[in-house]
Short mmCIF file of C-alpha atoms in Angstrom, two decimals:
data_model
loop_
_atom_site.label_atom_id
_atom_site.label_comp_id
_atom_site.label_asym_id
_atom_site.label_seq_id
_atom_site.Cartn_x
_atom_site.Cartn_y
_atom_site.Cartn_z
CA MET A 99 -0.51 1.50 -16.48
CA THR A 100 2.52 -1.23 -17.33
CA SER A 101 4.32 -2.27 -13.96
CA ARG A 102 7.39 -0.84 -15.69
CA HIS A 103 5.85 2.51 -15.98
CA ALA A 104 4.37 2.34 -12.12
CA THR A 105 7.67 1.42 -11.27
CA ARG A 106 9.99 4.42 -12.84
CA ALA A 107 7.21 6.73 -11.70
CA LEU A 108 7.34 5.72 -8.23
CA ILE A 109 11.12 6.07 -8.36
CA ALA A 110 10.98 9.29 -9.79
CA GLY A 111 8.74 10.26 -7.68
CA GLY A 112 10.83 9.31 -4.90
CA VAL A 113 14.11 11.15 -6.16
CA LEU A 114 11.87 14.18 -6.35
CA LEU A 115 10.57 14.09 -2.58
CA ALA A 116 13.73 13.83 -1.34
CA LEU A 117 15.44 16.28 -3.34
CA TYR A 118 12.47 18.86 -1.95
CA PRO A 119 14.52 18.99 1.52
CA ALA A 120 17.95 18.64 0.29
CA VAL A 121 17.73 21.51 -2.01
CA ARG A 122 15.06 23.45 -0.24
CA PRO A 123 16.89 26.72 1.21
CA TRP A 124 16.67 26.82 5.17
CA GLY A 125 16.97 30.52 6.24
CA ASP A 126 13.66 30.82 6.86
CA MET A 127 13.97 29.20 10.09
CA THR A 128 15.47 32.30 11.12
CA VAL A 129 13.40 35.52 10.89
CA ASP A 130 16.57 37.47 9.49
CA ARG A 131 17.48 35.48 7.13
CA GLU A 132 14.17 34.32 5.66
CA GLY A 133 14.22 36.38 2.65
CA THR A 134 17.38 35.46 1.23
CA ALA A 135 15.87 31.62 1.77
CA PHE A 136 12.44 32.97 -0.08
CA ALA A 137 14.50 34.91 -3.09
CA SER A 138 16.61 32.04 -4.05
CA VAL A 139 15.78 30.27 -7.03
CA ALA A 140 16.09 26.80 -5.34
CA TRP A 141 13.05 28.25 -2.93
CA PRO A 142 10.16 27.66 -6.05
CA LEU A 143 12.45 25.16 -7.78
CA ALA A 144 12.61 22.62 -4.50
CA HIS A 145 8.78 22.79 -3.81
CA LEU A 146 7.86 22.35 -7.13
CA ALA A 147 9.73 19.20 -7.10
CA ALA A 148 7.72 18.17 -4.30
CA VAL A 149 4.43 19.09 -6.24
CA ALA A 150 6.19 16.96 -8.98
CA GLY A 151 6.90 14.17 -6.80
CA PHE A 152 3.44 13.55 -5.32
CA ALA A 153 1.77 13.56 -8.97
CA LEU A 154 4.50 10.58 -10.00
CA VAL A 155 3.37 8.62 -6.28
CA ALA A 156 -0.26 9.19 -7.86
CA VAL A 157 0.55 7.59 -11.43
CA GLY A 158 2.88 4.76 -9.38
CA LEU A 159 -0.34 3.90 -7.19
CA LEU A 160 -2.60 3.54 -10.51
CA GLY A 161 -0.32 0.66 -11.60
CA LEU A 162 -0.03 -0.88 -8.21
CA ARG A 163 -3.95 -0.84 -8.50
CA ASP A 164 -3.70 -2.44 -11.98
CA ALA A 165 -1.59 -5.21 -11.17
CA LEU A 166 -3.34 -5.86 -8.19
CA SER A 167 -6.99 -5.84 -10.01
CA ASP A 168 -7.95 -9.24 -9.68
CA GLY A 169 -6.40 -9.83 -6.20
CA PRO A 170 -7.05 -9.96 -2.73
CA GLY A 171 -5.42 -6.15 -2.18
CA ALA A 172 -7.25 -4.74 -5.75
CA GLY A 173 -9.83 -2.98 -2.55
CA ALA A 174 -7.29 -1.55 -0.50
CA ALA A 175 -5.00 -0.52 -3.80
CA ARG A 176 -8.00 1.45 -4.90
CA ALA A 177 -8.49 3.09 -1.82
CA ALA A 178 -4.72 3.91 -1.76
CA LEU A 179 -5.28 5.62 -5.04
CA GLY A 180 -8.43 7.36 -4.28
CA THR A 181 -7.05 8.72 -1.19
CA TRP A 182 -3.86 9.78 -2.60
CA TRP A 183 -5.33 12.39 -5.33
CA LEU A 184 -7.33 13.60 -2.55
CA GLY A 185 -4.48 14.21 -0.57
CA THR A 186 -2.38 15.69 -3.79
CA ALA A 187 -5.22 18.24 -4.35
CA LEU A 188 -5.68 19.34 -1.08
CA VAL A 189 -1.47 19.75 -0.40
CA LEU A 190 -1.05 21.52 -4.08
CA PRO A 191 -2.62 24.95 -3.44
CA TYR A 192 -0.35 25.31 -0.04
CA TYR A 193 2.71 24.05 -2.15
CA GLY A 194 1.87 26.96 -4.67
CA ALA A 195 1.81 29.54 -1.94
CA GLU A 196 5.25 28.24 -0.71
CA ALA A 197 6.67 28.37 -4.63
CA PHE A 198 5.60 31.36 -5.72
CA ALA A 199 4.11 34.14 -3.16
CA LEU A 200 6.69 33.37 -0.64
CA HIS A 201 9.20 33.30 -3.02
CA THR A 202 7.57 36.96 -4.89
CA LEU A 203 7.95 38.53 -1.50
CA GLY A 204 11.44 37.48 -1.24
CA THR A 205 12.43 38.65 -4.58
CA ARG A 206 10.90 42.19 -3.85
CA GLY A 207 12.92 42.59 -0.71
CA ASP A 208 10.18 43.35 1.78
CA VAL A 209 9.37 40.51 3.63
CA ASP A 210 6.88 41.00 6.08
CA PRO A 211 6.98 38.50 8.87
CA ALA A 212 2.98 39.10 10.16
CA LEU A 213 2.61 38.74 5.96
CA VAL A 214 4.67 35.42 5.98
CA GLU A 215 2.96 33.91 8.87
CA ALA A 216 -0.48 34.93 7.61
CA ILE A 217 0.25 33.16 4.31
CA ARG A 218 1.71 30.20 5.99
CA MET A 219 -0.78 29.92 8.67
CA GLY A 220 -4.17 30.69 8.35
CA ALA A 221 -6.99 28.54 9.64
CA VAL A 222 -8.38 27.70 6.42
CA GLN A 223 -4.99 26.74 4.25
CA VAL A 224 -3.18 25.10 7.74
CA THR A 225 -6.53 22.58 7.60
CA VAL A 226 -6.52 21.88 4.62
CA PHE A 227 -2.66 21.47 4.11
CA GLY A 228 -3.18 19.27 7.61
CA VAL A 229 -5.94 16.97 5.87
CA GLY A 230 -4.02 16.23 3.09
CA LEU A 231 -1.00 15.44 4.26
CA ALA A 232 -3.44 12.91 6.90
CA ALA A 233 -4.86 11.73 3.58
CA PHE A 234 -0.96 11.05 2.47
CA ALA A 235 -0.57 9.05 5.57
CA VAL A 236 -3.58 7.01 5.24
CA ALA A 237 -2.93 6.07 1.70
CA GLY A 238 0.65 5.10 2.71
CA VAL A 239 -1.08 2.41 5.30
CA LEU A 240 -3.88 1.59 2.39
CA ALA A 241 -0.90 0.68 0.24
CA ALA A 242 0.96 -1.48 2.27
CA VAL A 243 -2.44 -3.05 3.27
CA ALA A 244 -2.76 -4.00 -0.23
CA VAL A 245 1.03 -5.36 -0.57
CA LEU A 246 0.06 -7.44 2.24
CA ARG A 247 -3.09 -8.54 1.38
CA SER A 248 -2.00 -9.58 -2.47
CA GLY A 249 -0.16 -12.79 -1.27
CA VAL A 250 2.46 -12.33 -3.99
CA LEU A 251 4.44 -9.11 -3.80
CA PRO A 252 7.19 -8.68 -1.09
CA ARG A 253 5.35 -7.30 1.91
CA TRP A 254 8.74 -4.92 2.58
CA GLY A 255 7.79 -3.34 -0.51
CA GLY A 256 4.81 -1.31 1.49
CA ALA A 257 6.08 -1.02 4.96
CA ALA A 258 8.71 1.83 4.52
CA PHE A 259 6.31 3.29 1.90
CA ALA A 260 3.87 3.58 4.61
CA VAL A 261 6.11 4.40 7.53
CA GLY A 262 7.71 7.37 5.28
CA PHE A 263 4.15 9.15 4.46
CA ALA A 264 3.06 8.21 7.86
CA LEU A 265 5.65 10.40 9.09
CA TYR A 266 5.05 13.22 6.95
CA LEU A 267 3.04 15.73 8.90
CA PRO A 268 5.14 15.38 12.01
CA GLN A 269 8.31 15.76 10.31
CA PHE A 270 7.33 19.33 9.58
CA PHE A 271 8.00 20.08 12.86
CA ALA A 272 11.56 18.69 13.07
CA ALA A 273 14.86 20.15 12.56
CA PRO A 274 16.59 20.31 9.01
CA GLU A 275 18.74 17.53 9.06
CA LEU A 276 15.80 15.11 10.33
CA ARG A 277 13.63 16.09 7.42
CA ILE A 278 16.45 15.63 4.90
CA ALA A 279 16.47 12.19 6.52
CA HIS A 280 12.99 11.85 6.31
CA GLY A 281 13.13 12.36 2.66
CA VAL A 282 15.33 9.92 2.07
CA LEU A 283 13.27 7.81 3.72
CA VAL A 284 10.64 8.42 1.93
CA ALA A 285 12.29 8.19 -1.53
CA ALA A 286 13.30 4.16 -0.23
CA GLY A 287 9.90 3.65 0.52
CA CYS A 288 8.80 4.57 -2.95
CA VAL A 289 12.26 2.53 -4.53
CA LEU A 290 11.01 -0.24 -2.48
CA LEU A 291 7.16 -0.18 -3.43
CA GLY A 292 8.48 0.38 -7.34
CA ALA A 293 10.57 -2.74 -7.31
CA ALA A 294 7.82 -4.62 -5.37
CA VAL A 295 5.38 -3.71 -8.26
CA ALA A 296 8.11 -4.46 -10.64
CA ALA A 297 8.62 -7.79 -9.39
CA TYR A 298 4.97 -8.89 -9.36
CA ALA A 299 3.62 -11.29 -12.28
CA PRO A 300 -0.49 -11.63 -12.83
CA PRO A 301 -1.59 -14.91 -11.88
CA GLY A 302 -2.17 -17.20 -15.11
CA THR A 303 0.84 -15.18 -16.92
CA ARG A 304 3.64 -18.17 -16.01
CA SER A 305 0.83 -20.85 -17.33
CA ARG A 306 -0.20 -18.68 -20.60
CA ARG A 307 3.38 -18.17 -21.32
CA VAL A 308 4.37 -21.83 -21.43
CA THR A 309 1.21 -23.16 -23.42
CA SER A 310 2.47 -20.47 -25.98
CA ALA A 311 5.88 -21.85 -25.94
CA ARG A 312 4.65 -25.37 -26.70
CA ALA A 313 2.06 -24.32 -29.28
CA ALA A 314 4.76 -22.03 -31.54
CA SER A 315 7.54 -25.31 -31.03
CA SER A 316 4.50 -27.93 -32.27
CA SER A 317 3.97 -25.38 -34.95
CA SER A 318 7.46 -24.87 -35.91
CA GLY A 319 8.00 -28.88 -35.63
CA GLY A 320 5.06 -29.99 -37.36
#
């Protein structure tokens, strides 16, 4: 995984995670409008944008792991990647239910608030979803620790990323405006982490380039 690909994945993932709350209809905040929100084509599209965003962030963290594979931040980077994949596996079923089950109810025009509550708040799904979001928070902190321990990546590259995903669970209880603002924060964290990965040059790269340039010069001048 090259740093260029990792950076692109993190930026794209951040943009999609920002689009999720920005595009998502918020009519479901009141019972009398939730059917219209669920029926909107924007409803599944917004949730699928989040699904793609989580997957792309995983690709970006794979690049972070590869970039720091021989450095002091390698262990934390590996742990961040593994924990992120765990979180992704746990949250995607919930996003699938939101994107498809609720959308189907909305398009049929027979939204039952009790059924919506059962789909969203059943003990199993809420527990799995909550653990998945907690895993995202842990992965964000581990990524920031990896950046800090690396000694070569800009420290700010991991800080915003960690804060954004540490707040991912609490932001679900916030007003729409705050959730949209949180999406912007997540996007900024992903972009900054991507920029940090892009700026990374593995130890010895510079010296190898100098040696290669000298060898080429000697060869052409001989």
